[in-house]
Tab-separated table of C-alpha atoms and ligand atoms in Angstrom:
chain	number	residue	atom	x	y	z
G	166	MET	CA	-59.383	13.977	-61.562
G	167	HIS	CA	-62.807	11.546	-61.315
G	168	ASP	CA	-63.620	10.996	-57.350
G	169	TRP	CA	-62.888	7.446	-57.681
G	170	THR	CA	-59.266	7.783	-58.860
G	171	LYS	CA	-58.922	10.382	-56.362
G	172	ILE	CA	-60.338	8.247	-53.669
G	173	ILE	CA	-57.583	5.380	-54.305
G	174	LYS	CA	-54.921	8.235	-54.940
G	175	LYS	CA	-55.522	9.733	-51.604
G	176	THR	CA	-56.114	6.576	-49.613
G	177	THR	CA	-52.865	5.021	-50.902
G	178	VAL	CA	-49.986	7.023	-49.984
G	179	ALA	CA	-46.765	5.221	-49.770
G	180	ASP	CA	-44.838	5.775	-46.549
G	181	LYS	CA	-41.694	7.791	-47.144
G	182	THR	CA	-39.418	5.807	-44.896
G	183	SER	CA	-40.525	2.253	-45.768
G	184	GLY	CA	-41.984	2.718	-49.001
G	185	ALA	CA	-45.320	0.722	-47.703
G	186	VAL	CA	-47.979	1.438	-50.165
G	187	ASN	CA	-50.511	1.653	-47.335
G	188	THR	CA	-49.686	4.123	-44.711
G	189	PRO	CA	-48.516	2.352	-41.483
G	190	ILE	CA	-50.506	2.752	-38.365
G	191	TYR	CA	-48.168	4.702	-36.368
G	192	LEU	CA	-48.527	3.769	-32.530
G	193	SER	CA	-46.555	6.437	-31.175
G	194	SER	CA	-47.723	9.367	-28.996
G	195	THR	CA	-44.459	11.212	-28.909
G	196	PHE	CA	-41.834	11.957	-31.664
G	197	ASN	CA	-38.352	12.411	-31.131
G	198	GLN	CA	-36.921	15.562	-32.263
G	199	GLU	CA	-33.316	15.537	-33.922
G	200	SER	CA	-32.593	18.945	-33.210
G	201	PHE	CA	-32.722	20.787	-30.087
G	202	ASP	CA	-33.685	23.932	-32.365
G	203	HIS	CA	-35.560	22.851	-35.103
G	204	PHE	CA	-38.404	20.364	-34.415
G	205	GLY	CA	-40.103	17.988	-36.780
G	206	GLU	CA	-43.685	18.153	-38.291
G	207	PHE	CA	-45.144	15.945	-35.507
G	208	ASP	CA	-44.239	16.178	-31.802
G	209	TYR	CA	-47.107	14.591	-29.779
G	210	ALA	CA	-49.874	12.718	-31.204
G	211	ARG	CA	-52.935	14.754	-30.415
G	212	SER	CA	-51.683	17.856	-32.319
G	213	GLY	CA	-51.052	15.499	-35.242
G	214	ASN	CA	-49.638	12.125	-36.542
G	215	PRO	CA	-48.551	10.739	-39.501
G	216	THR	CA	-51.643	8.163	-40.129
G	217	ARG	CA	-54.379	10.288	-39.142
G	218	LYS	CA	-52.720	13.115	-41.680
G	219	VAL	CA	-52.936	11.066	-44.594
G	220	ALA	CA	-56.717	10.107	-43.727
G	221	GLU	CA	-57.530	13.979	-42.866
G	222	GLU	CA	-55.802	14.745	-46.238
G	223	ALA	CA	-57.960	12.415	-47.890
G	224	VAL	CA	-61.363	13.384	-46.604
G	225	ALA	CA	-60.270	17.019	-47.312
G	226	ALA	CA	-59.749	15.856	-51.080
G	227	LEU	CA	-62.869	14.150	-51.350
G	228	GLU	CA	-64.784	17.310	-50.524
G	229	ASP	CA	-62.416	19.662	-52.890
G	230	ALA	CA	-60.902	21.300	-49.805
G	231	LYS	CA	-57.702	21.790	-48.465
G	232	TYR	CA	-58.603	21.563	-44.607
G	233	GLY	CA	-59.738	18.346	-42.851
G	234	TYR	CA	-59.761	17.504	-39.344
G	235	LEU	CA	-60.839	13.916	-37.861
G	236	PHE	CA	-62.531	13.387	-34.546
G	237	SER	CA	-63.436	10.203	-32.588
G	238	THR	CA	-67.014	10.579	-33.305
G	239	GLY	CA	-69.310	12.292	-35.705
G	240	MET	CA	-70.498	13.979	-32.521
G	241	ALA	CA	-67.230	15.052	-31.411
G	242	ALA	CA	-66.571	16.874	-34.914
G	243	ILE	CA	-70.045	18.622	-34.635
G	244	SER	CA	-69.525	19.558	-31.110
G	245	SER	CA	-65.956	20.893	-31.919
G	246	VAL	CA	-67.062	22.765	-34.849
G	247	LEU	CA	-70.142	24.576	-32.381
G	248	LEU	CA	-67.393	25.146	-30.182
G	249	THR	CA	-65.569	27.992	-32.137
G	250	PHE	CA	-68.825	29.962	-31.309
G	251	SER	CA	-68.822	32.092	-28.640
G	252	LYS	CA	-70.796	33.501	-25.745
G	253	GLY	CA	-73.777	35.679	-27.049
G	254	ASP	CA	-73.586	34.005	-30.524
G	255	HIS	CA	-76.882	32.886	-32.152
G	256	LEU	CA	-77.310	29.958	-34.761
G	257	ILE	CA	-80.109	29.088	-37.205
G	258	VAL	CA	-80.718	25.323	-37.434
G	259	SER	CA	-82.340	23.022	-39.329
G	260	LYS	CA	-85.809	21.658	-37.572
G	261	TYR	CA	-84.764	18.449	-38.630
G	262	VAL	CA	-81.412	18.291	-37.205
G	263	TYR	CA	-79.851	15.035	-36.067
G	264	GLY	CA	-80.835	13.898	-32.520
G	265	GLY	CA	-77.256	13.948	-31.155
G	266	THR	CA	-76.827	17.737	-32.477
G	267	PHE	CA	-80.279	18.388	-31.175
G	268	ARG	CA	-78.602	17.494	-27.769
G	269	ILE	CA	-75.767	19.352	-27.863
G	270	LEU	CA	-77.780	22.467	-28.844
G	271	GLU	CA	-80.354	22.119	-26.315
G	272	GLU	CA	-78.258	20.818	-23.154
G	273	VAL	CA	-74.932	21.958	-23.492
G	274	LEU	CA	-74.183	24.797	-25.744
G	275	PRO	CA	-76.967	27.271	-23.509
G	276	ARG	CA	-74.760	26.891	-20.723
G	277	PHE	CA	-71.992	28.588	-22.553
G	278	GLY	CA	-74.562	31.190	-23.855
G	279	ILE	CA	-74.852	29.969	-27.282
G	280	THR	CA	-78.331	30.164	-28.398
G	281	HIS	CA	-80.444	28.904	-31.790
G	282	THR	CA	-83.619	28.902	-33.482
G	283	TYR	CA	-84.743	25.768	-35.400
G	284	VAL	CA	-86.147	26.774	-38.879
G	285	ASP	CA	-87.855	24.911	-41.488
G	286	LEU	CA	-84.870	25.355	-44.104
G	287	ALA	CA	-86.912	24.812	-47.128
G	288	ASP	CA	-88.742	28.164	-46.409
G	289	LEU	CA	-86.014	30.724	-47.312
G	290	ASP	CA	-88.010	33.668	-46.038
G	291	ALA	CA	-88.354	32.046	-42.337
G	292	VAL	CA	-84.675	31.483	-42.566
G	293	ARG	CA	-84.102	35.522	-43.513
G	294	ALA	CA	-86.566	36.410	-40.772
G	295	ALA	CA	-85.026	34.143	-38.177
G	296	ILE	CA	-81.783	36.002	-38.372
G	297	GLN	CA	-80.807	38.198	-35.294
G	298	PRO	CA	-78.339	40.778	-35.090
G	299	ASN	CA	-75.988	38.081	-33.295
G	300	THR	CA	-76.739	35.307	-35.723
G	301	LYS	CA	-73.329	33.806	-36.595
G	302	ALA	CA	-74.468	30.694	-38.902
G	303	ILE	CA	-76.850	28.646	-40.620
G	304	TYR	CA	-76.661	24.800	-39.837
G	305	ILE	CA	-78.079	22.582	-42.528
G	306	GLU	CA	-78.492	18.958	-42.658
G	307	THR	CA	-79.696	17.791	-46.191
G	308	PRO	CA	-81.244	15.470	-46.704
G	309	SER	CA	-82.321	15.289	-43.275
G	310	ASN	CA	-82.899	12.262	-40.787
G	311	PRO	CA	-85.281	10.142	-41.292
G	312	ILE	CA	-87.751	11.768	-43.779
G	313	LEU	CA	-84.954	12.704	-46.082
G	314	ALA	CA	-86.379	16.359	-46.190
G	315	VAL	CA	-84.013	18.552	-48.904
G	316	SER	CA	-82.648	21.843	-48.037
G	317	ASP	CA	-80.923	23.972	-50.911
G	318	ILE	CA	-77.388	24.536	-49.828
G	319	ALA	CA	-76.417	27.189	-52.417
G	320	ALA	CA	-79.588	29.314	-51.934
G	321	LEU	CA	-78.941	28.901	-48.255
G	322	SER	CA	-75.342	29.791	-48.411
G	323	GLN	CA	-76.189	32.809	-50.069
G	324	ILE	CA	-78.217	34.228	-47.553
G	325	ALA	CA	-75.865	33.373	-45.091
G	326	HIS	CA	-72.958	35.202	-47.059
G	327	GLU	CA	-75.262	38.277	-47.399
G	328	HIS	CA	-75.568	38.485	-43.570
G	329	ASP	CA	-71.906	38.043	-42.955
G	330	LEU	CA	-72.645	34.421	-41.410
G	331	LEU	CA	-71.320	30.920	-42.114
G	332	SER	CA	-73.205	28.018	-43.414
G	333	ILE	CA	-72.433	24.704	-42.233
G	334	VAL	CA	-73.363	21.565	-43.736
G	335	ASP	CA	-73.996	17.943	-42.289
G	336	ASN	CA	-73.175	15.977	-45.322
G	337	THR	CA	-73.445	12.349	-43.597
G	338	PHE	CA	-76.297	11.174	-45.700
G	339	MET	CA	-74.824	11.959	-49.298
G	340	SER	CA	-71.294	11.509	-48.642
G	341	PRO	CA	-68.809	13.562	-50.762
G	342	VAL	CA	-69.084	11.345	-53.710
G	343	LEU	CA	-72.631	12.236	-54.263
G	344	GLN	CA	-72.920	15.819	-52.876
G	345	LYS	CA	-69.953	18.430	-52.279
G	346	PRO	CA	-71.767	21.485	-50.170
G	347	LEU	CA	-68.107	23.438	-50.253
G	348	ASN	CA	-68.497	23.869	-54.014
G	349	LEU	CA	-72.151	24.960	-53.619
G	350	GLY	CA	-70.772	27.712	-51.450
G	351	ALA	CA	-70.901	26.325	-47.690
G	352	ASP	CA	-68.229	27.272	-45.412
G	353	ILE	CA	-67.880	24.149	-43.254
G	354	VAL	CA	-68.958	20.320	-43.690
G	355	VAL	CA	-69.303	17.788	-41.056
G	356	HIS	CA	-69.708	14.013	-41.486
G	357	SER	CA	-70.313	11.243	-39.181
G	358	ALA	CA	-67.636	9.334	-40.774
G	359	THR	CA	-69.036	6.329	-38.916
G	360	LYS	CA	-71.680	6.217	-41.562
G	361	PHE	CA	-70.782	6.139	-45.517
G	362	LEU	CA	-67.270	7.169	-45.200
G	363	ALA	CA	-66.164	4.425	-43.088
G	364	GLY	CA	-68.640	2.298	-44.960
G	365	HIS	CA	-68.762	-1.050	-42.665
G	366	SER	CA	-70.195	-0.277	-39.319
G	367	ASP	CA	-67.064	-0.932	-37.594
G	368	ILE	CA	-65.650	2.309	-36.234
G	369	LEU	CA	-66.948	5.612	-34.818
G	370	ALA	CA	-65.262	8.615	-36.528
G	371	GLY	CA	-66.137	12.453	-37.511
G	372	ALA	CA	-64.817	15.005	-39.702
G	373	ALA	CA	-64.960	18.360	-40.159
G	374	ILE	CA	-63.781	20.060	-43.573
G	375	ALA	CA	-63.236	23.837	-44.712
G	376	LYS	CA	-61.727	25.479	-47.723
G	377	ASP	CA	-60.852	28.768	-46.058
G	378	LYS	CA	-57.772	28.761	-43.729
G	379	ASP	CA	-58.996	30.845	-41.048
G	380	ILE	CA	-62.073	28.941	-40.427
G	381	ALA	CA	-59.947	25.651	-40.692
G	382	ASP	CA	-57.426	27.434	-38.126
G	383	LYS	CA	-60.297	27.958	-35.514
G	384	ILE	CA	-61.265	24.103	-36.243
G	385	TYR	CA	-57.725	22.974	-35.547
G	386	PHE	CA	-57.292	24.884	-32.628
G	387	ILE	CA	-60.437	23.378	-30.887
G	388	GLN	CA	-59.323	20.035	-32.229
G	389	ASN	CA	-56.124	19.892	-30.542
G	390	ALA	CA	-57.295	22.085	-27.422
G	391	VAL	CA	-60.430	19.830	-26.682
G	392	GLY	CA	-58.509	16.637	-28.018
G	393	ALA	CA	-61.486	14.455	-29.137
G	394	THR	CA	-59.211	13.319	-32.171
G	395	LEU	CA	-59.520	10.009	-34.154
G	396	GLY	CA	-57.172	7.382	-33.080
G	397	VAL	CA	-54.438	6.034	-35.195
G	398	THR	CA	-55.905	2.640	-36.000
G	399	ASP	CA	-59.450	3.831	-36.636
G	400	SER	CA	-57.543	6.513	-38.964
G	401	TRP	CA	-56.296	3.413	-40.779
G	402	LEU	CA	-59.711	1.751	-40.822
G	403	LEU	CA	-61.296	4.832	-41.999
G	404	LEU	CA	-58.444	4.649	-45.128
G	405	ARG	CA	-59.455	1.507	-45.679
G	406	GLY	CA	-62.835	1.608	-45.528
G	407	MET	CA	-63.030	4.898	-47.877
G	408	LYS	CA	-61.270	3.217	-50.688
G	409	THR	CA	-64.295	1.657	-51.789
G	410	LEU	CA	-66.725	4.748	-51.130
G	411	GLY	CA	-67.454	5.379	-54.784
G	412	ILE	CA	-68.470	2.188	-55.665
G	413	ARG	CA	-70.324	1.677	-52.610
G	414	MET	CA	-72.150	4.773	-53.316
G	415	GLN	CA	-72.995	3.942	-56.756
G	416	GLN	CA	-74.222	0.458	-55.895
G	417	SER	CA	-76.174	1.516	-53.050
G	418	SER	CA	-78.050	4.512	-54.278
G	419	THR	CA	-79.028	2.792	-57.637
G	420	ALA	CA	-80.695	-0.147	-55.644
G	421	ALA	CA	-82.314	2.694	-53.106
G	422	GLN	CA	-83.591	4.280	-56.330
G	423	LYS	CA	-85.315	1.185	-57.633
G	424	ILE	CA	-86.533	-0.269	-54.077
G	425	ALA	CA	-87.956	3.382	-53.711
G	426	GLU	CA	-90.063	3.082	-56.780
G	427	TRP	CA	-90.819	-0.213	-55.939
G	428	LEU	CA	-92.372	1.018	-52.554
G	429	GLU	CA	-94.326	3.567	-54.070
G	430	ALA	CA	-96.370	1.047	-55.809
G	431	GLN	CA	-97.137	-1.080	-53.032
G	432	PRO	CA	-100.616	-0.720	-50.951
G	433	GLN	CA	-99.331	-1.343	-47.917
G	434	VAL	CA	-96.991	1.781	-47.990
G	435	THR	CA	-98.786	5.146	-47.186
G	436	ARG	CA	-95.543	7.369	-47.856
G	437	VAL	CA	-91.820	6.692	-49.418
G	438	CYS	CA	-89.543	9.634	-48.184
G	439	TYR	CA	-86.730	9.317	-50.836
G	440	PRO	CA	-85.427	12.451	-52.933
G	441	GLY	CA	-84.620	10.769	-55.883
G	442	LEU	CA	-88.477	10.310	-56.453
G	443	LYS	CA	-90.385	12.614	-58.820
G	444	SER	CA	-93.004	12.799	-56.330
G	445	ASN	CA	-90.796	14.027	-53.459
G	446	ALA	CA	-91.066	17.819	-52.401
G	447	GLY	CA	-86.943	18.019	-52.737
G	448	TYR	CA	-86.714	16.343	-56.228
G	449	ALA	CA	-86.008	19.320	-57.957
G	450	VAL	CA	-83.186	20.792	-55.677
G	451	GLN	CA	-82.013	17.220	-54.888
G	452	GLN	CA	-81.401	16.740	-58.855
G	453	LYS	CA	-79.534	20.450	-58.835
G	454	GLN	CA	-77.343	19.879	-56.050
G	455	ALA	CA	-76.568	15.760	-55.727
G	456	VAL	CA	-75.491	13.360	-58.320
G	457	ASN	CA	-78.988	11.324	-56.949
G	458	GLY	CA	-81.149	10.437	-54.223
G	459	GLY	CA	-78.732	8.396	-52.063
G	460	ALA	CA	-78.689	5.115	-50.253
G	461	VAL	CA	-81.083	6.128	-47.387
G	462	LEU	CA	-84.967	6.053	-47.730
G	463	SER	CA	-87.730	5.658	-45.290
G	464	PHE	CA	-91.469	4.764	-45.853
G	465	ASP	CA	-94.531	4.297	-43.676
G	466	VAL	CA	-96.617	1.139	-43.365
G	467	GLY	CA	-99.419	2.961	-41.707
G	468	SER	CA	-99.159	1.912	-38.158
G	469	GLU	CA	-96.568	0.690	-35.339
G	470	ASP	CA	-98.459	-2.844	-35.774
G	471	ALA	CA	-97.403	-3.062	-39.326
G	472	ALA	CA	-93.857	-1.331	-38.696
G	473	ARG	CA	-93.170	-4.346	-36.202
G	474	THR	CA	-94.296	-6.963	-38.634
G	475	VAL	CA	-91.956	-5.301	-41.086
G	476	ALA	CA	-89.050	-5.501	-38.767
G	477	GLU	CA	-89.966	-8.845	-37.247
G	478	GLU	CA	-90.421	-10.798	-40.774
G	479	THR	CA	-87.582	-9.365	-43.005
G	480	LYS	CA	-84.661	-11.643	-42.969
G	481	ILE	CA	-82.198	-9.789	-44.982
G	482	PRO	CA	-81.744	-6.214	-43.023
G	483	GLU	CA	-79.843	-5.690	-39.918
G	484	PHE	CA	-82.614	-4.497	-37.450
G	485	SER	CA	-80.415	-1.937	-35.634
G	486	VAL	CA	-79.639	1.812	-35.560
G	487	SER	CA	-76.950	3.680	-37.681
G	488	LEU	CA	-76.730	3.589	-41.331
G	489	GLY	CA	-74.213	3.816	-44.395
G	490	GLY	CA	-72.954	0.025	-43.579
G	491	ALA	CA	-72.055	-2.520	-46.430
G	492	GLU	CA	-75.481	-4.308	-45.207
G	493	THR	CA	-79.043	-3.116	-45.268
G	494	ILE	CA	-80.131	-1.368	-42.147
G	495	LEU	CA	-83.536	-1.494	-40.931
G	496	SER	CA	-84.542	1.178	-38.167
G	497	TYR	CA	-87.593	2.196	-36.254
G	498	PRO	CA	-86.816	6.003	-35.845
G	499	PRO	CA	-89.898	6.469	-33.070
G	500	LYS	CA	-88.202	4.105	-30.779
G	501	MET	CA	-84.761	4.424	-32.059
G	502	SER	CA	-82.885	7.312	-33.445
G	503	HIS	CA	-85.840	9.877	-32.355
G	504	ALA	CA	-86.996	8.141	-29.108
G	505	GLU	CA	-86.173	11.287	-27.138
G	506	LEU	CA	-88.746	13.434	-28.765
G	507	SER	CA	-92.353	13.417	-27.597
G	508	PRO	CA	-95.237	11.722	-29.704
G	509	ALA	CA	-96.107	15.356	-30.433
G	510	GLU	CA	-92.645	16.604	-31.467
G	511	GLN	CA	-92.318	13.452	-33.283
G	512	ALA	CA	-95.403	14.438	-35.496
G	513	LYS	CA	-94.295	17.742	-36.108
G	514	SER	CA	-90.901	16.388	-37.572
G	515	GLY	CA	-92.931	13.832	-39.832
G	516	ILE	CA	-92.120	10.816	-37.688
G	517	THR	CA	-95.301	9.040	-37.722
G	518	PRO	CA	-95.773	5.427	-35.891
G	519	GLY	CA	-95.531	3.326	-39.030
G	520	LEU	CA	-92.149	5.125	-40.559
G	521	LEU	CA	-89.300	2.658	-40.879
G	522	ARG	CA	-85.740	4.007	-42.032
G	523	PHE	CA	-83.751	1.812	-44.788
G	524	SER	CA	-79.971	2.196	-45.472
G	525	VAL	CA	-79.697	0.193	-48.477
G	526	GLY	CA	-76.369	-1.931	-48.250
G	527	LEU	CA	-74.784	-4.009	-51.106
G	528	GLU	CA	-76.903	-6.803	-51.272
G	529	ASP	CA	-78.741	-7.229	-54.833
G	530	PRO	CA	-81.933	-5.069	-54.630
G	531	ASP	CA	-84.297	-7.973	-56.137
G	532	ASP	CA	-83.392	-9.831	-53.134
G	533	LEU	CA	-84.275	-6.896	-50.704
G	534	ILE	CA	-87.644	-6.142	-52.616
G	535	ALA	CA	-88.330	-9.796	-52.168
G	536	ASP	CA	-87.632	-9.847	-48.633
G	537	LEU	CA	-89.808	-6.736	-48.111
G	538	LYS	CA	-92.789	-8.134	-50.368
G	539	GLN	CA	-92.873	-11.463	-48.219
G	540	ALA	CA	-92.910	-9.169	-44.868
G	541	PHE	CA	-95.663	-6.920	-46.235
G	542	ALA	CA	-97.834	-9.800	-47.090
G	543	LYS	CA	-97.916	-10.644	-43.482
G	544	ILE	CA	-99.313	-7.284	-42.208
G	545	LYS	CA	-102.697	-8.005	-40.804
B	1383	PLP	C1	-74.939	9.185	-37.025
B	1383	PLP	C2	-75.052	10.923	-37.458
B	1383	PLP	C3	-74.145	11.880	-36.752
B	1383	PLP	C4	-73.532	11.480	-35.043
B	1383	PLP	O1	-72.299	10.675	-35.688
B	1383	PLP	P1	-71.573	9.751	-34.396
B	1383	PLP	O2	-70.679	9.354	-35.439
B	1383	PLP	O3	-72.849	8.611	-34.179
B	1383	PLP	O4	-71.315	10.706	-33.418
B	1383	PLP	C5	-74.520	13.037	-36.913
B	1383	PLP	N1	-75.334	13.452	-37.998
B	1383	PLP	C6	-75.873	12.608	-38.641
B	1383	PLP	C7	-76.563	13.106	-39.781
B	1383	PLP	C8	-75.568	11.371	-38.596
B	1383	PLP	O5	-76.582	10.021	-39.209
């Protein structure tokens, strides 16, 4: 079944008792047990509830998996997956990992004896060299934030499996309709469902998805034990938002490709980071493992002053953090998502003072190009 059909079928599951075409918001923390000896499917809503169950089955199906778990935020999903590891375990992590994941790896997990090494995952020999006797997983994020560096999911998963490690992929930037890491050999996919899956900059949500039952059982155990589950109303809003995922990703990624090609030809732009461009180092791998370059790009206008001019003079994009909404979002990583990094650390990660990130929404791309053009003309 094509993804677009699957999305609609999986988010439109008629309620068994009422026939309601949309799953009701079951606002009930506890469930009556009809028999003293035999309890029903649901008992207490942290362990499971009917609204969240439909949403969990939908996100799992979109990654071609059987098991999906929803959390209150993307960070709750990522942290819960990382809590399946134990004292003494070591992880290999993309050096371009999301700031919140970086914070958990740096400040929280070491207190429980879980350590990590950052590696440029584009360098497969460096990955092999970083494997220690106690390494348990390779943690991938592709394309990465904010410079859209691409990692080869199949190659990294193969290295992982040769050494009995798991491979974990943060698939937030692509969404399951543009990239399916589990089909490329990965073991666990995580999402900030706050972004493209929900798609409307309204709720926070996270997902963890696996094909293997033993892995899934470990994630479910932590989900229920720690309890950072997605609320019932937000589960419903996620189902609502996901219905248009296919058409949103198609529109936004086609527009992003057009805008990236236009940006490449502008004299004010020194660098365009977008894996859909032939000039991009990750182009070949992106072509192999994803449908296209996605809906997020970043570009460098040469200096902080020029970046300020673009942010202040553009009229259409929202100047804010986050991405994956219906509206185009312009952000300034050096002062927003990556403000925690020192200027030296920023430089090492390719985050230059003139770098802006652009999450393309559903507006007409020609309007966005015209808006950028008039802002670029004001750069001194
Ligand atoms: C936003 C984001 C997260 C964190 O998700 P929250 O929903 O904000 O907790 C994780 N990974 C990536 C790539 C993100 O963009």
